[in-house]
Coordinates of N, CA and C in Angstrom, one line a residue:
Chain A
A1 N 73.4 -103.0 37.8 CA 73.0 -102.5 36.4 C 71.9 -103.9 36.2
Q2 N 71.0 -103.4 35.5 CA 70.0 -104.6 35.3 C 70.0 -105.0 33.8
K3 N 69.5 -106.4 33.7 CA 69.4 -106.7 32.3 C 68.4 -107.9 32.7
V4 N 68.2 -107.9 30.8 CA 66.9 -109.0 30.6 C 67.4 -109.8 29.3
T5 N 67.5 -111.3 29.6 CA 68.0 -111.8 28.6 C 67.0 -112.8 27.7
Q6 N 66.9 -112.9 26.8 CA 65.8 -113.8 26.0 C 66.3 -114.2 25.1
A7 N 67.1 -115.8 25.5 CA 67.9 -116.2 24.8 C 67.2 -116.8 23.2
Q8 N 65.9 -116.9 23.5 CA 65.6 -117.8 22.2 C 65.1 -116.3 21.3
T9 N 65.6 -116.3 20.1 CA 65.2 -115.2 19.0 C 64.2 -115.2 18.4
E10 N 64.0 -116.9 17.9 CA 62.7 -117.3 17.5 C 62.4 -118.7 17.5
I11 N 61.3 -118.4 17.4 CA 60.5 -119.7 17.7 C 59.5 -120.4 16.8
S12 N 59.9 -121.3 15.9 CA 58.1 -122.1 15.4 C 57.4 -123.4 15.6
V13 N 56.4 -123.1 16.2 CA 55.5 -124.1 16.2 C 54.3 -124.4 15.6
V14 N 53.8 -125.7 15.6 CA 52.2 -125.6 14.9 C 51.3 -125.6 15.6
E15 N 50.1 -125.0 15.6 CA 48.9 -125.1 16.0 C 48.7 -125.7 17.0
K16 N 48.1 -125.8 18.4 CA 48.0 -126.5 19.4 C 49.1 -126.8 19.8
E17 N 50.3 -126.6 19.6 CA 51.8 -127.1 20.0 C 51.7 -126.1 21.7
D18 N 52.2 -126.4 22.9 CA 52.5 -125.7 23.5 C 53.9 -125.5 23.5
V19 N 54.0 -124.1 24.0 CA 55.4 -123.4 23.8 C 55.8 -122.3 24.9
T20 N 56.9 -122.4 25.5 CA 57.0 -121.4 26.3 C 58.7 -121.0 26.4
L21 N 58.4 -119.9 26.6 CA 59.3 -118.4 26.3 C 60.3 -118.0 27.4
D22 N 61.5 -118.2 27.0 CA 62.1 -118.1 28.5 C 63.1 -116.5 28.4
C23 N 62.7 -116.3 29.9 CA 63.5 -114.8 30.6 C 64.5 -115.0 31.7
V24 N 65.3 -114.8 31.7 CA 66.4 -114.4 32.4 C 66.4 -112.9 33.1
Y25 N 66.5 -112.7 34.0 CA 67.0 -111.4 34.5 C 68.3 -111.1 35.6
E26 N 68.6 -110.1 35.7 CA 69.5 -109.5 36.8 C 69.4 -108.8 37.2
T27 N 69.3 -108.1 38.3 CA 69.1 -107.1 39.5 C 69.8 -107.4 40.3
R28 N 70.1 -105.8 40.9 CA 70.9 -106.1 42.3 C 69.9 -106.0 43.3
D29 N 68.5 -105.1 43.0 CA 67.4 -104.6 44.1 C 66.9 -105.8 44.7
T30 N 66.2 -106.3 45.7 CA 65.4 -106.5 46.4 C 64.3 -106.4 46.1
T31 N 63.6 -105.3 45.6 CA 62.0 -104.9 45.1 C 62.2 -104.6 43.4
Y32 N 61.7 -105.1 42.9 CA 61.6 -105.3 41.2 C 59.8 -105.7 40.7
Y33 N 60.1 -105.5 39.7 CA 58.6 -105.9 38.6 C 59.2 -106.4 37.3
L34 N 58.7 -107.0 37.2 CA 58.7 -107.7 35.8 C 57.2 -107.9 34.8
F35 N 57.8 -108.2 33.8 CA 56.8 -107.5 32.8 C 56.6 -108.5 31.5
W36 N 55.7 -108.8 30.6 CA 55.9 -109.5 29.6 C 54.9 -108.4 28.7
Y37 N 55.5 -108.1 27.2 CA 54.6 -107.3 26.5 C 54.7 -108.5 25.3
K38 N 53.0 -108.2 24.3 CA 53.4 -108.9 23.2 C 53.2 -107.8 21.8
Q39 N 53.7 -107.9 21.0 CA 53.9 -107.2 19.9 C 53.3 -107.8 18.7
P40 N 52.2 -108.0 18.1 CA 52.0 -108.5 17.1 C 52.2 -107.6 15.6
P41 N 51.7 -108.1 14.6 CA 52.5 -108.0 13.1 C 51.9 -106.0 13.2
S42 N 51.0 -105.8 13.7 CA 50.5 -104.4 13.8 C 51.5 -103.4 14.1
G43 N 52.1 -104.1 15.3 CA 53.5 -103.0 15.7 C 53.6 -102.2 17.3
E44 N 52.0 -102.5 17.7 CA 51.6 -101.6 19.0 C 51.9 -103.2 20.2
L45 N 52.9 -102.5 20.8 CA 53.3 -103.2 22.5 C 51.8 -103.3 23.2
V46 N 51.8 -104.5 23.5 CA 50.5 -104.7 24.3 C 51.0 -105.5 25.6
F47 N 50.8 -104.6 26.9 CA 50.8 -105.1 28.0 C 50.1 -106.6 28.5
L48 N 51.1 -107.9 28.6 CA 50.0 -108.7 29.3 C 50.2 -109.1 30.8
I49 N 51.1 -108.8 31.2 CA 51.1 -109.1 32.9 C 52.1 -108.4 33.5
R50 N 52.3 -108.0 35.2 CA 53.2 -107.7 36.0 C 53.2 -108.6 36.8
R51 N 54.4 -108.7 37.4 CA 54.8 -109.5 38.7 C 55.8 -108.5 39.5
N52 N 55.7 -108.5 40.9 CA 56.4 -108.1 41.7 C 57.3 -109.0 42.5
S53 N 58.6 -108.8 42.8 CA 59.6 -109.6 43.5 C 58.8 -110.2 44.6
F54 N 58.1 -109.8 45.5 CA 57.2 -110.6 46.4 C 56.6 -111.2 46.5
D55 N 55.8 -111.6 45.0 CA 55.1 -112.6 44.9 C 55.4 -113.7 43.4
E56 N 55.8 -114.9 44.0 CA 56.5 -116.0 43.2 C 55.5 -117.0 42.7
Q57 N 53.8 -116.4 43.1 CA 53.0 -117.1 42.7 C 53.0 -117.5 41.3
N58 N 52.7 -118.1 40.3 CA 52.1 -118.4 38.9 C 50.6 -117.9 39.0
E59 N 50.7 -117.7 37.7 CA 49.8 -117.0 37.3 C 49.0 -117.7 36.5
I60 N 47.7 -118.1 35.7 CA 47.0 -118.4 34.5 C 46.1 -117.5 34.4
S61 N 46.4 -117.4 32.8 CA 45.2 -116.4 31.9 C 44.8 -117.2 30.9
G62 N 43.7 -118.1 31.4 CA 43.4 -118.4 30.1 C 44.5 -119.4 29.5
R63 N 44.8 -119.3 28.2 CA 45.5 -120.1 27.9 C 47.0 -119.9 28.2
Y64 N 47.5 -118.5 28.7 CA 48.5 -117.9 28.9 C 48.8 -118.3 30.3
S65 N 50.4 -118.7 30.8 CA 50.3 -119.2 32.4 C 52.0 -118.7 32.5
W66 N 52.3 -118.1 33.7 CA 53.7 -117.2 33.4 C 54.2 -118.2 35.0
N67 N 55.7 -118.5 35.1 CA 56.1 -119.1 35.7 C 57.8 -118.0 36.7
F68 N 57.1 -117.8 37.7 CA 58.1 -116.7 38.3 C 59.1 -117.3 39.2
Q69 N 60.4 -117.5 38.9 CA 61.1 -118.5 39.6 C 62.4 -117.7 40.3
K70 N 62.4 -117.0 41.7 CA 63.8 -116.1 42.0 C 65.1 -116.9 42.3
S71 N 64.8 -118.0 42.5 CA 66.0 -118.9 42.8 C 66.6 -118.7 41.3
T72 N 66.5 -119.2 40.6 CA 66.7 -119.1 39.1 C 66.7 -117.6 38.4
S73 N 66.4 -116.6 39.1 CA 65.9 -115.4 37.9 C 65.0 -115.6 36.8
S74 N 64.2 -116.1 37.1 CA 63.6 -116.4 35.7 C 61.9 -116.3 35.3
F75 N 61.5 -115.8 34.8 CA 60.0 -115.2 34.7 C 59.8 -115.8 32.9
N76 N 59.4 -116.9 33.2 CA 59.1 -118.1 31.9 C 57.6 -118.0 31.6
F77 N 57.2 -117.7 30.0 CA 56.0 -117.4 29.5 C 55.5 -118.5 29.1
T78 N 54.3 -119.6 29.1 CA 54.0 -120.3 28.5 C 52.4 -120.3 28.1
I79 N 52.4 -120.7 26.2 CA 51.2 -120.5 25.6 C 50.7 -122.0 25.4
T80 N 49.5 -122.2 26.0 CA 49.2 -123.8 26.0 C 48.1 -124.0 24.6
A81 N 48.3 -124.8 24.2 CA 47.8 -124.8 22.7 C 48.0 -123.5 21.7
S82 N 48.5 -123.5 21.4 CA 49.4 -122.0 20.2 C 48.3 -121.9 19.7
Q83 N 47.9 -120.7 19.4 CA 46.8 -120.0 17.7 C 47.6 -119.5 17.1
V84 N 47.3 -119.4 15.9 CA 48.0 -118.4 14.8 C 48.0 -116.9 15.0
V85 N 47.3 -116.6 15.8 CA 47.1 -115.3 16.3 C 48.0 -115.0 17.5
D86 N 48.2 -116.0 17.8 CA 49.9 -115.8 18.9 C 51.2 -115.2 18.3
S87 N 51.0 -115.5 17.0 CA 52.0 -115.3 16.7 C 52.2 -113.4 16.4
A88 N 53.7 -113.8 17.0 CA 54.1 -112.0 17.4 C 55.6 -111.9 18.2
V89 N 56.0 -110.7 18.6 CA 57.2 -110.8 19.2 C 56.6 -111.0 20.6
Y90 N 57.5 -111.1 21.5 CA 57.1 -111.5 23.0 C 58.4 -110.7 24.0
F91 N 58.2 -109.6 24.3 CA 59.1 -109.0 25.1 C 58.8 -109.2 26.7
C92 N 60.1 -109.2 27.2 CA 60.2 -109.4 28.6 C 60.7 -108.2 29.3
A93 N 60.2 -107.9 30.4 CA 60.7 -106.5 30.6 C 61.2 -106.1 32.4
L94 N 62.5 -105.6 32.7 CA 62.0 -105.4 34.0 C 62.0 -104.2 34.7
S95 N 61.5 -103.3 35.7 CA 61.7 -102.3 36.6 C 62.0 -102.2 38.2
E96 N 63.2 -101.6 38.2 CA 63.2 -101.8 39.8 C 62.6 -100.9 40.3
A97 N 62.6 -100.9 41.8 CA 61.4 -99.9 42.3 C 61.8 -98.3 42.5
G98 N 61.0 -97.8 42.2 CA 61.3 -96.4 42.2 C 61.7 -95.6 41.0
Y99 N 62.2 -96.7 40.0 CA 62.7 -96.2 38.8 C 61.3 -96.6 38.1
S100 N 60.9 -95.3 36.8 CA 60.0 -95.3 36.0 C 59.9 -96.3 34.7
T101 N 61.6 -96.4 34.4 CA 61.7 -97.1 33.2 C 62.0 -98.4 33.4
L102 N 61.8 -98.8 32.4 CA 61.9 -100.6 32.3 C 63.0 -100.9 31.1
T103 N 63.8 -101.9 31.3 CA 64.7 -102.6 30.7 C 64.2 -103.8 30.0
F104 N 64.3 -103.7 28.6 CA 63.6 -104.7 27.9 C 64.7 -105.8 27.5
G105 N 64.2 -107.1 27.0 CA 65.3 -107.7 26.5 C 65.1 -107.8 25.3
K106 N 65.6 -108.6 24.1 CA 65.5 -108.3 22.7 C 64.5 -109.1 22.2
G107 N 63.4 -109.6 23.0 CA 62.5 -110.2 22.5 C 62.4 -111.4 21.7
T108 N 61.5 -112.6 21.6 CA 61.0 -113.8 21.1 C 60.3 -113.2 20.0
M109 N 60.9 -114.1 19.2 CA 59.4 -113.7 17.8 C 59.1 -115.5 17.8
L110 N 57.5 -115.2 18.2 CA 56.9 -116.7 17.4 C 56.2 -117.0 16.9
L111 N 56.2 -117.7 15.9 CA 55.5 -118.5 14.7 C 54.5 -119.4 15.1
V112 N 53.4 -119.1 15.3 CA 52.6 -120.5 14.7 C 52.2 -120.9 13.7
S113 N 52.2 -121.9 13.2 CA 51.7 -122.3 11.6 C 50.5 -123.3 12.1
P114 N 49.3 -122.9 10.5 CA 48.4 -123.7 11.0 C 48.4 -125.0 10.8
Chain B
D1 N 40.2 -97.0 29.1 CA 41.5 -98.0 28.7 C 42.6 -96.5 28.2
V2 N 43.7 -97.4 28.6 CA 44.8 -96.1 28.0 C 44.8 -96.0 26.7
K3 N 45.4 -94.7 26.4 CA 45.1 -94.4 24.7 C 46.6 -93.9 24.7
V4 N 47.2 -94.3 24.0 CA 48.4 -93.7 23.7 C 48.3 -94.0 22.0
T5 N 48.8 -92.4 21.4 CA 48.3 -92.3 19.8 C 49.6 -91.5 19.5
Q6 N 50.0 -91.6 18.1 CA 51.3 -91.0 17.1 C 50.9 -90.7 16.4
S7 N 51.3 -89.6 16.0 CA 50.6 -88.6 14.7 C 50.4 -89.2 13.7
S8 N 52.0 -90.3 13.6 CA 51.6 -90.9 11.8 C 52.2 -92.0 11.9
R9 N 51.7 -93.2 11.4 CA 52.4 -94.1 11.3 C 53.1 -94.9 10.6
Y10 N 53.5 -93.9 9.2 CA 54.6 -94.1 8.3 C 54.9 -92.5 7.7
L11 N 56.4 -92.6 7.8 CA 56.8 -91.3 7.8 C 58.2 -91.6 6.7
V12 N 58.3 -90.4 5.5 CA 59.5 -90.8 5.0 C 59.6 -89.2 5.0
K13 N 61.3 -89.2 5.5 CA 62.0 -87.9 5.2 C 63.5 -87.5 4.8
R14 N 63.6 -86.7 4.3 CA 64.8 -86.7 3.3 C 66.0 -86.1 4.6
T15 N 67.1 -86.8 4.5 CA 68.3 -86.5 5.4 C 68.7 -84.9 5.3
G16 N 68.6 -84.8 6.6 CA 69.1 -83.3 6.6 C 67.9 -82.7 7.5
E17 N 66.4 -83.0 7.0 CA 65.4 -82.4 7.4 C 65.5 -82.5 8.9
K18 N 64.1 -81.4 9.6 CA 64.1 -81.5 11.3 C 62.4 -82.4 10.8
V19 N 62.5 -83.2 12.0 CA 61.4 -84.2 12.2 C 61.0 -84.0 13.5
F20 N 59.1 -83.9 13.4 CA 58.8 -84.0 15.0 C 58.1 -85.6 14.3
L21 N 57.8 -86.4 16.3 CA 56.8 -87.3 16.5 C 56.7 -86.7 17.1
E22 N 55.4 -86.5 17.6 CA 54.1 -86.5 18.4 C 53.3 -87.8 18.8
C23 N 53.8 -87.7 20.3 CA 52.8 -88.7 20.9 C 51.8 -87.9 22.0
V24 N 50.4 -88.4 22.1 CA 49.4 -87.8 22.7 C 49.3 -89.4 23.6
Q25 N 48.8 -89.1 25.4 CA 48.3 -90.1 25.6 C 47.2 -89.4 26.5
D26 N 46.1 -90.3 26.7 CA 44.9 -89.7 27.9 C 44.4 -90.0 29.5
M27 N 45.4 -90.9 29.4 CA 45.5 -90.7 31.1 C 46.1 -90.5 31.8
D28 N 46.3 -89.3 31.6 CA 47.2 -88.2 32.8 C 48.1 -89.0 33.8
H29 N 48.9 -89.6 32.3 CA 50.2 -90.0 33.1 C 51.3 -89.3 33.3
E30 N 52.2 -89.7 34.4 CA 53.2 -88.5 34.8 C 53.9 -88.8 33.9
N31 N 54.4 -90.1 33.4 CA 55.4 -90.4 33.0 C 55.5 -90.7 31.4
M32 N 56.6 -90.3 30.3 CA 56.5 -90.6 29.0 C 57.8 -91.0 28.5
F33 N 57.7 -91.7 27.4 CA 59.1 -92.2 27.2 C 58.9 -92.4 25.5
W34 N 60.2 -92.0 25.0 CA 60.4 -92.0 23.6 C 61.5 -93.8 23.4
Y35 N 61.2 -94.4 22.4 CA 62.1 -95.8 22.1 C 62.5 -95.8 20.9
R36 N 63.3 -96.5 20.0 CA 63.3 -96.6 18.9 C 63.5 -98.5 18.9
Q37 N 63.2 -98.8 18.0 CA 63.1 -100.4 17.9 C 63.8 -100.8 16.4
D38 N 64.9 -101.7 16.8 CA 65.5 -102.3 15.2 C 65.6 -103.5 15.4
P39 N 65.7 -104.3 14.7 CA 65.9 -105.7 13.9 C 67.3 -106.2 15.1
G40 N 66.7 -107.2 16.1 CA 68.1 -107.5 16.7 C 68.5 -106.7 18.0
L41 N 68.0 -105.6 18.0 CA 68.1 -104.6 19.1 C 67.7 -104.4 19.8
G42 N 66.1 -105.2 19.6 CA 65.1 -105.0 20.9 C 64.7 -103.3 20.6
L43 N 64.2 -103.3 22.0 CA 63.6 -101.7 22.5 C 64.3 -101.0 23.0
R44 N 65.3 -99.5 22.5 CA 66.2 -99.0 23.3 C 65.5 -97.4 23.3
L45 N 65.8 -97.4 25.0 CA 65.1 -95.6 25.0 C 66.0 -94.6 24.9
I46 N 65.1 -93.6 24.2 CA 65.9 -92.4 24.0 C 65.9 -91.1 24.9
Y47 N 64.7 -90.8 24.8 CA 64.6 -90.0 26.0 C 62.9 -90.1 26.7
F48 N 63.1 -90.2 28.1 CA 62.0 -89.6 29.1 C 61.7 -88.7 30.0
S49 N 60.6 -88.3 30.4 CA 59.9 -87.3 31.3 C 59.1 -87.8 32.0
Y50 N 59.1 -87.1 33.4 CA 58.5 -87.8 34.1 C 57.6 -86.3 34.8
D51 N 57.7 -85.7 33.8 CA 56.9 -84.2 34.5 C 57.1 -83.4 33.3
V52 N 56.0 -82.4 33.2 CA 56.1 -81.2 32.3 C 57.2 -80.4 32.3
K53 N 57.9 -80.2 31.5 CA 59.3 -79.3 31.1 C 60.7 -80.5 31.4
M54 N 59.7 -81.5 32.4 CA 61.2 -81.9 32.7 C 61.7 -83.4 31.4
K55 N 62.9 -83.8 31.6 CA 63.2 -84.7 30.2 C 64.7 -85.3 31.2
E56 N 64.7 -86.5 30.9 CA 65.9 -87.3 30.9 C 66.4 -87.8 29.9
K57 N 67.6 -88.0 29.9 CA 68.2 -88.9 28.4 C 68.0 -90.5 28.7
G58 N 67.7 -91.2 28.0 CA 68.0 -92.7 28.0 C 69.1 -93.4 27.0
D59 N 69.4 -94.2 27.0 CA 70.4 -95.0 26.5 C 71.2 -94.7 25.1
I60 N 70.4 -94.1 24.4 CA 70.6 -93.4 23.1 C 69.7 -91.9 23.1
P61 N 70.4 -90.9 23.7 CA 69.8 -89.8 22.8 C 70.5 -89.1 21.9
E62 N 71.6 -89.2 21.5 CA 72.4 -88.8 20.5 C 71.5 -88.4 19.3
G63 N 71.3 -87.1 18.5 CA 70.6 -86.9 17.4 C 69.1 -86.6 17.7
Y64 N 68.8 -86.6 19.2 CA 67.8 -86.3 19.4 C 67.4 -85.3 20.5
S65 N 65.9 -85.1 20.4 CA 65.8 -84.0 21.4 C 64.2 -84.1 21.7
V66 N 63.3 -83.5 23.1 CA 62.3 -83.7 23.4 C 61.7 -82.6 23.7
S67 N 60.1 -82.6 23.9 CA 59.7 -81.6 24.0 C 58.4 -82.3 24.9
R68 N 58.0 -81.7 26.4 CA 56.8 -81.7 27.1 C 56.4 -80.5 27.7
E69 N 55.7 -79.7 26.8 CA 55.6 -78.6 27.3 C 53.5 -79.1 28.2
K70 N 53.1 -79.9 27.5 CA 51.9 -80.1 28.5 C 51.8 -81.2 29.0
K71 N 51.2 -82.0 29.7 CA 51.5 -83.5 30.2 C 51.0 -84.4 29.5
E72 N 50.0 -83.8 29.1 CA 49.4 -85.4 28.0 C 50.3 -85.4 26.4
R73 N 51.2 -84.7 26.3 CA 52.2 -84.8 24.9 C 53.3 -84.4 25.0
F74 N 54.1 -85.2 24.3 CA 55.5 -85.2 24.6 C 55.8 -85.7 23.3
S75 N 56.8 -84.6 22.7 CA 57.5 -84.8 21.2 C 58.7 -85.3 21.2
L76 N 58.9 -86.2 20.3 CA 60.7 -86.5 19.8 C 60.9 -85.7 18.5
I77 N 62.4 -84.9 18.3 CA 62.8 -84.1 17.8 C 64.0 -84.5 16.8
L78 N 63.8 -84.7 15.8 CA 65.2 -85.1 15.2 C 65.7 -83.8 14.6
E79 N 66.5 -83.3 14.9 CA 66.9 -82.3 14.5 C 67.6 -82.1 13.2
S80 N 68.3 -83.0 12.7 CA 68.8 -83.1 11.1 C 68.7 -84.7 11.0
A81 N 67.8 -84.9 10.0 CA 67.6 -86.4 10.3 C 68.7 -87.3 9.5
S82 N 69.3 -88.1 9.8 CA 70.1 -88.9 8.9 C 69.9 -90.3 8.5
T83 N 70.3 -91.2 7.7 CA 69.7 -92.4 7.7 C 70.0 -93.7 8.1
N84 N 71.0 -93.1 9.5 CA 70.8 -94.1 10.5 C 69.9 -94.1 11.4
Q85 N 69.1 -92.9 11.4 CA 67.7 -93.1 12.4 C 66.7 -93.3 11.3
T86 N 66.5 -94.1 10.6 CA 65.6 -94.8 9.9 C 65.1 -95.9 10.7
S87 N 64.1 -96.1 11.6 CA 63.8 -96.6 12.5 C 62.1 -96.9 13.0
M88 N 62.0 -97.6 13.4 CA 60.5 -97.5 14.2 C 60.4 -97.3 15.5
Y89 N 59.6 -96.1 15.8 CA 60.0 -95.1 17.0 C 58.6 -95.2 17.7
L90 N 58.8 -95.9 19.0 CA 57.7 -96.4 20.1 C 57.7 -95.1 21.0
C91 N 56.1 -94.7 21.3 CA 56.0 -94.1 22.3 C 55.3 -94.6 23.7
A92 N 55.4 -94.2 24.5 CA 54.8 -94.8 25.9 C 54.5 -93.9 27.0
S93 N 53.3 -94.5 27.8 CA 53.5 -93.7 28.8 C 53.0 -94.6 30.1
S94 N 53.2 -93.9 31.2 CA 53.0 -95.0 32.9 C 52.6 -94.0 33.8
S95 N 51.8 -94.3 34.6 CA 51.6 -93.8 35.9 C 52.3 -94.1 37.3
D96 N 52.7 -92.7 37.8 CA 52.8 -93.1 39.1 C 52.1 -93.7 40.5
R97 N 51.3 -93.4 40.4 CA 50.1 -94.0 41.1 C 50.0 -95.6 41.1
G98 N 50.4 -95.8 42.5 CA 50.3 -97.5 42.5 C 51.8 -97.9 42.4
S99 N 52.6 -96.9 41.7 CA 54.0 -97.6 41.5 C 53.8 -98.9 41.0
T100 N 53.2 -99.4 40.3 CA 53.5 -100.7 39.3 C 54.2 -100.4 37.8
Y101 N 54.6 -99.0 37.1 CA 55.8 -99.1 36.4 C 54.9 -99.9 34.6
E102 N 53.8 -100.3 34.8 CA 53.8 -100.7 33.5 C 53.9 -100.1 32.6
Q103 N 54.0 -99.7 31.3 CA 53.9 -98.7 30.3 C 52.7 -99.1 29.5
Y104 N 52.2 -98.2 28.9 CA 51.4 -98.3 27.8 C 51.9 -97.8 25.9
F105 N 51.8 -98.5 25.2 CA 52.7 -97.8 24.0 C 51.5 -97.5 23.0
G106 N 51.9 -96.9 22.3 CA 51.2 -96.1 21.1 C 51.3 -97.1 20.0
P107 N 50.8 -96.6 18.6 CA 51.1 -97.8 17.8 C 52.7 -97.9 16.8
G108 N 52.9 -97.0 16.9 CA 54.7 -96.9 16.7 C 54.6 -95.7 15.7
T109 N 55.7 -95.5 15.0 CA 55.9 -94.4 14.0 C 57.1 -95.5 12.8
R110 N 57.0 -95.7 11.9 CA 57.9 -96.3 11.1 C 58.9 -94.6 10.3
L111 N 59.8 -94.5 10.6 CA 60.1 -93.9 10.0 C 61.0 -93.9 9.2
T112 N 61.1 -93.5 7.7 CA 62.2 -93.8 6.8 C 63.2 -92.8 6.4
V113 N 64.0 -92.4 6.3 CA 64.8 -91.3 6.1 C 65.7 -91.3 4.7
T114 N 65.9 -90.8 3.6 CA 66.0 -91.3 2.7 C 67.4 -90.2 1.9

């Protein structure tokens, strides 16, 4: 069975601080996909990134970066120089190859104060 | 851009009413999903469909049914609404092309059953 754990329920930071959101996953498959989604106060989940299990390269997109480590089954998300607009709930998710369904973590609420 | 729309952002219904939540996607996606989101519980899959007229139960199908008569439309039906079905309902779609599995979400429907 697959499982995604986001141990941090809520994180509060002040603008311009760096923040890392943790994601730990469990799967028996060797081929799988990991995702991060952002849910701002408006409610719509926005897709941020997908990584497959064969690609452990870290990825950077502007102020966002993702660290994928198979050795620790983790896919952590770092926001550099956080901004108020980053305030949202962030979800990590996992899909095993051949299955269209995603298993979501319970989400981490990030609050960035001015 | 993928567009997933849901018929209502907010809905108030009475206990025992039959409720229809509609979802439409415009990207010719094969797969469509219904989730409910509750505080502390994250996203839970109710039903999904991988083809017209096909449906599969998710983690919490009790009290719900679905209908997919056309590829672009996936309806969630509450046969007899109850107060414990008060929740945020999210629809999503994904493509089988490229086997990438990321799901695209609609804005959500916040349903209150009184």
